Coordinates of C-alpha atoms in Angstrom, one line a residue:
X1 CA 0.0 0.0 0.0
X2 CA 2.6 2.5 1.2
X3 CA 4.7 1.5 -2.1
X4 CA 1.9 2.8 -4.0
X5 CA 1.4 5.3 -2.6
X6 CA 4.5 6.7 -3.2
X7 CA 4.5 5.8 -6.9
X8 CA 1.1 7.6 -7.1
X9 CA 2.5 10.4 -5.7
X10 CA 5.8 10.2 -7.6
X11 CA 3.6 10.0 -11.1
X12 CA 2.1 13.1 -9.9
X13 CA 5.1 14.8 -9.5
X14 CA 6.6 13.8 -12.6
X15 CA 3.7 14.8 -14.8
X16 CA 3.5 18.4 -13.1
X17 CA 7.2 18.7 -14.0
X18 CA 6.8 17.9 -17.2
X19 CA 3.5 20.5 -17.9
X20 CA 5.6 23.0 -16.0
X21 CA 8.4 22.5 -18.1
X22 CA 6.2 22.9 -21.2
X23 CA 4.3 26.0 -20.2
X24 CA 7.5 27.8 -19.8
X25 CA 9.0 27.2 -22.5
X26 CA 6.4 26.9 -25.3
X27 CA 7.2 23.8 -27.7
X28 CA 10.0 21.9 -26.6
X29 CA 10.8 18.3 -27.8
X30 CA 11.2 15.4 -25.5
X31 CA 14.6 15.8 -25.3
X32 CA 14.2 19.6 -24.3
X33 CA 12.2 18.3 -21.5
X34 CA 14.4 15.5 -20.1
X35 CA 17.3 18.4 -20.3
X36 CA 14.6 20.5 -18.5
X37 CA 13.4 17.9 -15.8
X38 CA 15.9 15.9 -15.3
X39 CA 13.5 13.3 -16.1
X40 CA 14.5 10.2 -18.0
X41 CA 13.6 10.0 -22.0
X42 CA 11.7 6.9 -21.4
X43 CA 9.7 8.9 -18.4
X44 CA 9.2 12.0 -20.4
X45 CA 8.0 9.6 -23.4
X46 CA 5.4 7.9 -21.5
X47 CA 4.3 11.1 -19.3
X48 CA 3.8 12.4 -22.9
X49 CA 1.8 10.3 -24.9
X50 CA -0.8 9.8 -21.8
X51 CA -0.8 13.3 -21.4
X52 CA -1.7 13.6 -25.1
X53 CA -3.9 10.7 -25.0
X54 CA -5.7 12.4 -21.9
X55 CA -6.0 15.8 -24.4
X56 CA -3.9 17.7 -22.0
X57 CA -0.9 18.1 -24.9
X58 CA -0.3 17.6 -28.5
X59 CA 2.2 17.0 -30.6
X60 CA 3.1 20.6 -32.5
X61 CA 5.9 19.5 -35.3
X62 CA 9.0 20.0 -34.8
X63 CA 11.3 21.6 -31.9
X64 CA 11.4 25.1 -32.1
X65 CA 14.7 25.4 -30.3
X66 CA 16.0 21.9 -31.3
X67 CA 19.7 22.2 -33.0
X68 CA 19.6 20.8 -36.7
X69 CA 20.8 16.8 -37.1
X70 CA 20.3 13.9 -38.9
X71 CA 17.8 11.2 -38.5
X72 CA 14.7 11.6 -37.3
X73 CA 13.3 15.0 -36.6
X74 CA 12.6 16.3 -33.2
X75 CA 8.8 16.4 -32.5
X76 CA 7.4 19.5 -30.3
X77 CA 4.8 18.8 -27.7
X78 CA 3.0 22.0 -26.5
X79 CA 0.0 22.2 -24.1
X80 CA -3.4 21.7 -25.6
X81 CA -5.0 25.2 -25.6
X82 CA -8.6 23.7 -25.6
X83 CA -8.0 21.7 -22.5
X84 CA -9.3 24.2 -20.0
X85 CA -10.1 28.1 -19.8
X86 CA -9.4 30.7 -17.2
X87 CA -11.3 34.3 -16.5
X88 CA -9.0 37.2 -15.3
X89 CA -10.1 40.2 -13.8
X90 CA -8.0 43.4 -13.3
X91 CA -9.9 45.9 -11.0
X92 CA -8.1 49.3 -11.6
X93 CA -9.5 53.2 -10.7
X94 CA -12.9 53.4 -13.0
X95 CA -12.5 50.1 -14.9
X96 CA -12.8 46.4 -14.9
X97 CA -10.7 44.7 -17.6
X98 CA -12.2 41.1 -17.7
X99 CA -10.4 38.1 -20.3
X100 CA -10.9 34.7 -21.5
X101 CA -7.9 32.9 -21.8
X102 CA -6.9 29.3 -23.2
X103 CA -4.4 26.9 -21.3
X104 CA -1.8 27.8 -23.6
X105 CA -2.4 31.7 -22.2
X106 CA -3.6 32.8 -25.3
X107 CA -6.6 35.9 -24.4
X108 CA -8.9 34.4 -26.3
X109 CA -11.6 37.7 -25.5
X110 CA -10.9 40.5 -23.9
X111 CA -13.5 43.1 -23.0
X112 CA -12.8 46.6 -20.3
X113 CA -15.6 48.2 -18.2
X114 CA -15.7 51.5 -17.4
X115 CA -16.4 51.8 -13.6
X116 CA -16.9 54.9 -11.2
X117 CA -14.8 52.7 -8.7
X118 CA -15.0 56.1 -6.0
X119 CA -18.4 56.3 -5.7
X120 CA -19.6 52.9 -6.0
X121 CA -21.6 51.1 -3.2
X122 CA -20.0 47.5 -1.7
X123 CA -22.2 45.1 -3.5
X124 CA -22.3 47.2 -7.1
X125 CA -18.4 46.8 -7.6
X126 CA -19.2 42.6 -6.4
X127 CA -21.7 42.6 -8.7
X128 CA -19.8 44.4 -11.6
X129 CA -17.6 41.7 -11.2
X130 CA -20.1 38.8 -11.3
X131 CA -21.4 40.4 -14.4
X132 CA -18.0 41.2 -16.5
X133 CA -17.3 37.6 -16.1
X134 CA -20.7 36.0 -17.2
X135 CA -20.2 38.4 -19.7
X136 CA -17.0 37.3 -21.1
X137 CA -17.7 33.7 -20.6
X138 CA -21.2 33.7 -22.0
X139 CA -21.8 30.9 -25.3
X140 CA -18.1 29.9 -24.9
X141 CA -18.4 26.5 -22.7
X142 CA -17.2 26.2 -18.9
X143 CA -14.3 27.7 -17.7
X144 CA -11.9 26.4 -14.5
X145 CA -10.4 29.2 -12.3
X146 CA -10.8 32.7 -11.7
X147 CA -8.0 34.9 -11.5
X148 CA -8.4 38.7 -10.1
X149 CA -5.8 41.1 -10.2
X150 CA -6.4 44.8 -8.0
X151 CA -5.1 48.0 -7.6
X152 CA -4.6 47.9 -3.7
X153 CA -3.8 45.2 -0.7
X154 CA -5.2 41.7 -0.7
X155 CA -4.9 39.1 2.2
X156 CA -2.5 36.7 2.2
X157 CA -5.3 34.3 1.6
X158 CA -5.9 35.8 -1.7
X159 CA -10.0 35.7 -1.2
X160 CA -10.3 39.8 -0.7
X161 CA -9.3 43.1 -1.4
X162 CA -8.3 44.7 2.3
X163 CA -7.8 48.4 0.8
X164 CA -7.2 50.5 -1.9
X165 CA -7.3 53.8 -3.1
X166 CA -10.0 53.3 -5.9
X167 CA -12.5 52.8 -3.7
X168 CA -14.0 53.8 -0.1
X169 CA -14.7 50.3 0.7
X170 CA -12.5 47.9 2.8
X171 CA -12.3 44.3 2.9
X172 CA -13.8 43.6 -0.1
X173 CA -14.8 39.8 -0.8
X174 CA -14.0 39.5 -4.0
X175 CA -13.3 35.9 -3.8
X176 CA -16.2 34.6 -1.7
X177 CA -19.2 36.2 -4.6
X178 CA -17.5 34.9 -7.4
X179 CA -16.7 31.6 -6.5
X180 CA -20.0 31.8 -5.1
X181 CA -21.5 33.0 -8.3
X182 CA -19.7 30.6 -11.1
X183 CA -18.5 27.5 -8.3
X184 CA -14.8 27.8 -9.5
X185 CA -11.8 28.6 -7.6
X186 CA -10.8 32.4 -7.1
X187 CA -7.6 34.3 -6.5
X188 CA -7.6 37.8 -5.4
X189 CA -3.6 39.2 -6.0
X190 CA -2.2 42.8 -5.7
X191 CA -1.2 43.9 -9.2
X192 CA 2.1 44.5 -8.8
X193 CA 2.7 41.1 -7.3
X194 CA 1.2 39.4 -11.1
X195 CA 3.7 42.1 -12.8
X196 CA 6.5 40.3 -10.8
X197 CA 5.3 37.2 -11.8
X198 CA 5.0 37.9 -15.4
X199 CA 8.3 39.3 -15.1
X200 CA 9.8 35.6 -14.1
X201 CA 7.6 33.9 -17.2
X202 CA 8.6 36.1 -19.7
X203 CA 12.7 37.3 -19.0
X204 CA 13.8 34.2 -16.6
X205 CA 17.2 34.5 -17.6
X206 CA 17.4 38.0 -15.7
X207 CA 14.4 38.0 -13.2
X208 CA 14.3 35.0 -12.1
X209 CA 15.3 34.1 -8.5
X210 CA 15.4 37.7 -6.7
X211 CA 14.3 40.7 -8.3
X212 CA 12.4 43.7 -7.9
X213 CA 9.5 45.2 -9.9
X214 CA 8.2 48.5 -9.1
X215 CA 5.5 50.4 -11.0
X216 CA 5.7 54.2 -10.9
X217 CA 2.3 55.8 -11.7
X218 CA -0.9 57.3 -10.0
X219 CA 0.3 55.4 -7.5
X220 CA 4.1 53.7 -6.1
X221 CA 3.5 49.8 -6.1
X222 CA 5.8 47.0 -5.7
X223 CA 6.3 43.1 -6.5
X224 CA 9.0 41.2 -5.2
X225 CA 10.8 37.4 -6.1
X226 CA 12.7 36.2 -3.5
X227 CA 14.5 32.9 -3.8
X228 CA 12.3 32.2 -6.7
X229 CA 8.4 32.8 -4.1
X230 CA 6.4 35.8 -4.8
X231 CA 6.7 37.9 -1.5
X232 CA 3.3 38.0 0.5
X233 CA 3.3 38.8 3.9
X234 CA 1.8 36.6 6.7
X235 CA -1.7 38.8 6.6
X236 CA -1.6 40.6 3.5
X237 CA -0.1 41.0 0.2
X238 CA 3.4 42.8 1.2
X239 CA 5.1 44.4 -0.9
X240 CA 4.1 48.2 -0.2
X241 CA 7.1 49.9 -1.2
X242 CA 5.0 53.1 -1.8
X243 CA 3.7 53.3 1.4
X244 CA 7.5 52.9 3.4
X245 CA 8.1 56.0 4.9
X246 CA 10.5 58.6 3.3
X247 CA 9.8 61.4 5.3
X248 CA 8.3 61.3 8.3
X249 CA 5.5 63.4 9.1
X250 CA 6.1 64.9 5.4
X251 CA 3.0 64.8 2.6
X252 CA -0.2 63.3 2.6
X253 CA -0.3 60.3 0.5
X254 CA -3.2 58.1 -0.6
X255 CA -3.6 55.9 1.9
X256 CA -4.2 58.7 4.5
X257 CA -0.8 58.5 6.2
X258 CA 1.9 61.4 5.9
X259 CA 5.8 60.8 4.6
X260 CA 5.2 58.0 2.2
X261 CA 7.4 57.6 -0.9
X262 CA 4.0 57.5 -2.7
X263 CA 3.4 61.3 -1.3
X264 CA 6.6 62.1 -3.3
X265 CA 7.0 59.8 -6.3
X266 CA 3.1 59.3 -7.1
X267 CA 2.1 60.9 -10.4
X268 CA -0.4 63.1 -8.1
X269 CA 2.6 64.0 -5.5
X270 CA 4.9 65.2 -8.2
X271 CA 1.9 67.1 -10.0
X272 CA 1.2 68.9 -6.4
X273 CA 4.7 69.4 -5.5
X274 CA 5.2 71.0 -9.5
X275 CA 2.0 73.1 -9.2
X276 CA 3.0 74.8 -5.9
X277 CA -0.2 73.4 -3.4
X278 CA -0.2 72.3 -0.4
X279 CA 1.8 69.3 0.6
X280 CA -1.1 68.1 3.2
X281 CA -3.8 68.8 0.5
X282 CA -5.6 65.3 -0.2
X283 CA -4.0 63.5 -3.3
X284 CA -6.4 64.2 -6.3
X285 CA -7.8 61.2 -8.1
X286 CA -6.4 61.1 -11.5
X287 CA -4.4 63.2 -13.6
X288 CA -4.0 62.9 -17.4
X289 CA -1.0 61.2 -18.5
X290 CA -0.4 64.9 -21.1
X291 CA -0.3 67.1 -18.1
X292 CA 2.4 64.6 -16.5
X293 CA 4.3 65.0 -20.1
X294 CA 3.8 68.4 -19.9
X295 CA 5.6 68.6 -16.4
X296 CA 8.3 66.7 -17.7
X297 CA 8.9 68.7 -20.4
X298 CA 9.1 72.1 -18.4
X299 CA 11.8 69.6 -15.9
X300 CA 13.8 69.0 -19.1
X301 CA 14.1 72.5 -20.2
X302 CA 14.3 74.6 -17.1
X303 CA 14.8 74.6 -13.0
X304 CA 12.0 75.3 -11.2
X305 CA 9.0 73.8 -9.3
X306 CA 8.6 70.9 -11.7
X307 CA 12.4 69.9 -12.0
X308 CA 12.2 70.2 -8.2
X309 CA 9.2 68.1 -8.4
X310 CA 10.8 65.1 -10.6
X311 CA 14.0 65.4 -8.2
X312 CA 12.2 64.7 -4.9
X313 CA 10.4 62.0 -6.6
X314 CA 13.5 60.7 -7.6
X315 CA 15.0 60.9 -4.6
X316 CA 12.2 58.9 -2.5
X317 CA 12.2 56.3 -5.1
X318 CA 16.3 55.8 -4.8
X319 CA 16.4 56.3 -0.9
X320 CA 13.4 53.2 -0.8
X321 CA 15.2 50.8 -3.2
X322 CA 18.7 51.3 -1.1
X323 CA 17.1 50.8 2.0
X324 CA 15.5 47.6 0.1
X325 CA 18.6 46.7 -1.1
X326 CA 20.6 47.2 2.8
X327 CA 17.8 44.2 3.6
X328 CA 17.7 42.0 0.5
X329 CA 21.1 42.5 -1.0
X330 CA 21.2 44.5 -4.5
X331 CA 19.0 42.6 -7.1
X332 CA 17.9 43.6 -10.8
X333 CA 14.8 45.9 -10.7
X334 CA 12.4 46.5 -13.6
X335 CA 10.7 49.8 -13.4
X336 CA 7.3 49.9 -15.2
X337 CA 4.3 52.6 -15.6
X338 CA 3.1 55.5 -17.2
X339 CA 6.3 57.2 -14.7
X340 CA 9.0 56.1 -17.4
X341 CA 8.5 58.8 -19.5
X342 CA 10.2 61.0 -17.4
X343 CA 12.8 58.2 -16.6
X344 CA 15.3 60.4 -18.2
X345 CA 15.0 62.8 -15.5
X346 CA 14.3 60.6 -12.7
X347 CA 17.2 58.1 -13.1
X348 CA 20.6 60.1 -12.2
X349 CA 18.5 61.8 -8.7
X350 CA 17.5 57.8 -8.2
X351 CA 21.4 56.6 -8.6
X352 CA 22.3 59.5 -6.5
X353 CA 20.0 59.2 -3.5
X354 CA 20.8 54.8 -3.9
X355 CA 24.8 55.5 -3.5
X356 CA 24.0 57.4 -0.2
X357 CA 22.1 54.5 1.4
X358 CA 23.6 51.3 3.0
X359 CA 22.0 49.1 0.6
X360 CA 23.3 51.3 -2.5
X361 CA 27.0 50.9 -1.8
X362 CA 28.7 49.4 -4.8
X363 CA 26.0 49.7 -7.1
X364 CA 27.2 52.1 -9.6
X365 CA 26.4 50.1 -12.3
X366 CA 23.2 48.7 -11.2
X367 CA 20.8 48.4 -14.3
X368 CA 17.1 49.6 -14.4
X369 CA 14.9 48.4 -17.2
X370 CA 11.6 50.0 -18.0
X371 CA 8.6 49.4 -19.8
X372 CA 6.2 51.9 -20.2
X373 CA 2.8 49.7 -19.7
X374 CA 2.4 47.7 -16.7
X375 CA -1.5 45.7 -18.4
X376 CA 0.2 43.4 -20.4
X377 CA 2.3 42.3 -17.4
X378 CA -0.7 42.4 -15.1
X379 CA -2.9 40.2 -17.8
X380 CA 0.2 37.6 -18.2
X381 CA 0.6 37.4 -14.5
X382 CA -3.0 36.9 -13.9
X383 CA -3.3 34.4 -16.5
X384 CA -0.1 32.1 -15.5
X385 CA -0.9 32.4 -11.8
X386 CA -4.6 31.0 -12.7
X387 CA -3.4 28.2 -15.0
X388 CA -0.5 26.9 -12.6
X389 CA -2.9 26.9 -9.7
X390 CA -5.0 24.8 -12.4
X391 CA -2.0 22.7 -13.0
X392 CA -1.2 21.9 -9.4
X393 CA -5.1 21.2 -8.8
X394 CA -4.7 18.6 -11.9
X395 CA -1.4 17.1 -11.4
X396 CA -0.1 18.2 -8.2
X397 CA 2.6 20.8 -6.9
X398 CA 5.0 21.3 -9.7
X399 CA 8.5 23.1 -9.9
X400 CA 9.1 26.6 -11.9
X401 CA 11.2 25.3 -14.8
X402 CA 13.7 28.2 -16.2
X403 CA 13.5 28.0 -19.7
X404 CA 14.3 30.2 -22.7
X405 CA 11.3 32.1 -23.2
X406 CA 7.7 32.3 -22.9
X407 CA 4.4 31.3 -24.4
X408 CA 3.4 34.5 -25.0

């Protein structure tokens, strides 16, 4: 009995290996895989065929990455996008993107609402959420998991939403009425936790193990990979490197609080700091991304309030990741938002303010990569955190293979 048992459990193992090993890295051959695994050819050949057999997998032609040889040609497996679906949410300030993706992480639909997120009652955003995703489901068959993706703190159960600033309401149980509603599994994650994890799917061979991803917009958010886990803290999502303090008793950020790195860096901070108000005056709710490009453009060409503007944000940004760094050790950091465009200006304040912290010696030639659009990293790491939780349900828990590149 105890014998198989462990072969049971082995076979599970194995076969959650392999799947993991194939969602990374797209179309490998066997022989990829056993390289991949460590698994034997033999294995990976049987694991293969029931998996196919089973409609989890086909065979897709030949290796993408295979080198060139004689004989017989490699043959590709990839994951079977028609084997299951997945609905992802991403609750932002006024809108609800919701997506139907394949098990390949293909969006299959995509469809955004537009939502008065501020002055929405408790049960209207729950049930704006119910509908967006019988909405995008609706004539397209069953669907496995839900995914959700906000713009504030979730618990470290991922079920709800504990606060955020695009709404009034706390402790919102996102995950409770919509597995509720549609009798799948949910996930409720902090955005910039799923930008962290797209991060590792789609560049593993530089953010992989320990990284930092920080998103510079309305808002100062934060994911973080340590020793290959997603940081979450032990009630909450963790993470908020917008709300460490830079000054204490300084500006009001968002979250009520004074001194925050957000009350300096936020696109609202530096548009309030730049326009001369009052550094205690409440954060206004949006501002358009021109006006910020217009602010930047009077800090390239001139000193004044909004050079002085871009150079404290800069400033709280680098004192925050060298404190980060004097706990973690120096890691590679991806900066991502609508806040790039005026990376240009930000960047030599940031390396200054790092080299004066205990975290930033030695880091002179630290390198920050940007991307100006943090959705498609949200969507990707909303969709693979759905479909490995699907995999793990299916097969078992699994290992994060490293592979070249990603399905996307």
């Amino acid at each position: 009995m105890t014998a198989g048992i462990r072969h049971d459990e082995m076979r599970k193992r194995n076969r959650a290996l392999v799947i993991a090993a194939v969602r990374q890295t797209g179309q490998p051959s066997r022989t990829e895989i056993t390289g991949l695994t460590g698994l034997s050819h033999s294995t990976i050949s049987a694991i293969a065929s029931d998996l196919i057999d089973e409609g989890i997998m086909c065979e897709a032609g030949q290796g993408e990455s295979a080198p060139a040889r004689r004989g017989r040609p490699q043959v590709a497996i990839a994951l079977n996008p028609r084997a299951a679906t997945v609905v992802c949410l991403h609750l932002s300030f006024n809108s609800l993107t919701a997506a139907l993706v394949d098990y390949c992480g293909n969006v299959i639909d995509r469809k955004v609402h537009r939502l008065a997120t501020l002055a929405m009652e408790r049960q209207g955003l729950l049930d704006a959420a119910v509908r967006a995703v019988r909405e995008i489901a609706h004539g397209r068959g069953g669907f496995q998991r839900i995914a959700v993706a906000v713009q504030g703190i979730t618990d470290a159960a991922g079920t709800e939403m504990l606060w955020s600033p695009i709404t009034p309401h706390d402790r919102l149980r996102l995950g409770p009425a919509l597995a509720e509603a549609f009798g799948v599994p949910v996930t409720v994650q902090n955005d910039c936790n799923m930008i962290a994890v797209a991060l590792r799917w789609l560049y593993p061979e530089r953010y992989r193990d320990n990284f930092v991803a920080i998103l510079l917009s309305h808002g100062i958010g934060m994911g973080l990979m340590l020793n290959g886990r997603l940081f979450t803290g032990t009630d909450s999502s963790g993470g908020e490197f917008g709300h460490m303090i830079h000054r204490p008793q300084g500006a009001l950020c968002r979250c009520g609080r004074r001194g925050c790195i957000e009350a300096y860096a936020g696109s609202y901070a530096i548009w309030r700091r730049a326009r001369g108000r009052d550094l205690w005056e409440k954060p206004i709710a949006d501002i358009d991304t021109a006006e910020m490009g217009a602010l930047a453009g009077q800090a390239r060409q001139e000193q004044g309030p909004a050079r002085a503007a871009f150079r404290e944000a800069a400033e709280a940004i680098g004192f925050g990741i060298g404190n980060l760094f004097a706990l973690i050790d120096p890691a590679p950091v991806a900066i991502i938002g609508q806040g790039t465009a005026a990376f240009d200006i930000l960047e030599p304040r940031i390396r200054a303010a790092l080299s004066e912290t205990a975290g930033g010696q030695n880091t002179g030639s630290a390198h920050f990569e940007t991307w100006p659009n943090e959705t498609p990293f949200i969507q990707h790491g909303n969709a693979m955190t759905a479909l490995t939780s699907l995999d793990r349900e299916m097969f078992g828990p699994g290992l994060h293979v490293n592979g070249s590149r990603s399905i996307a």
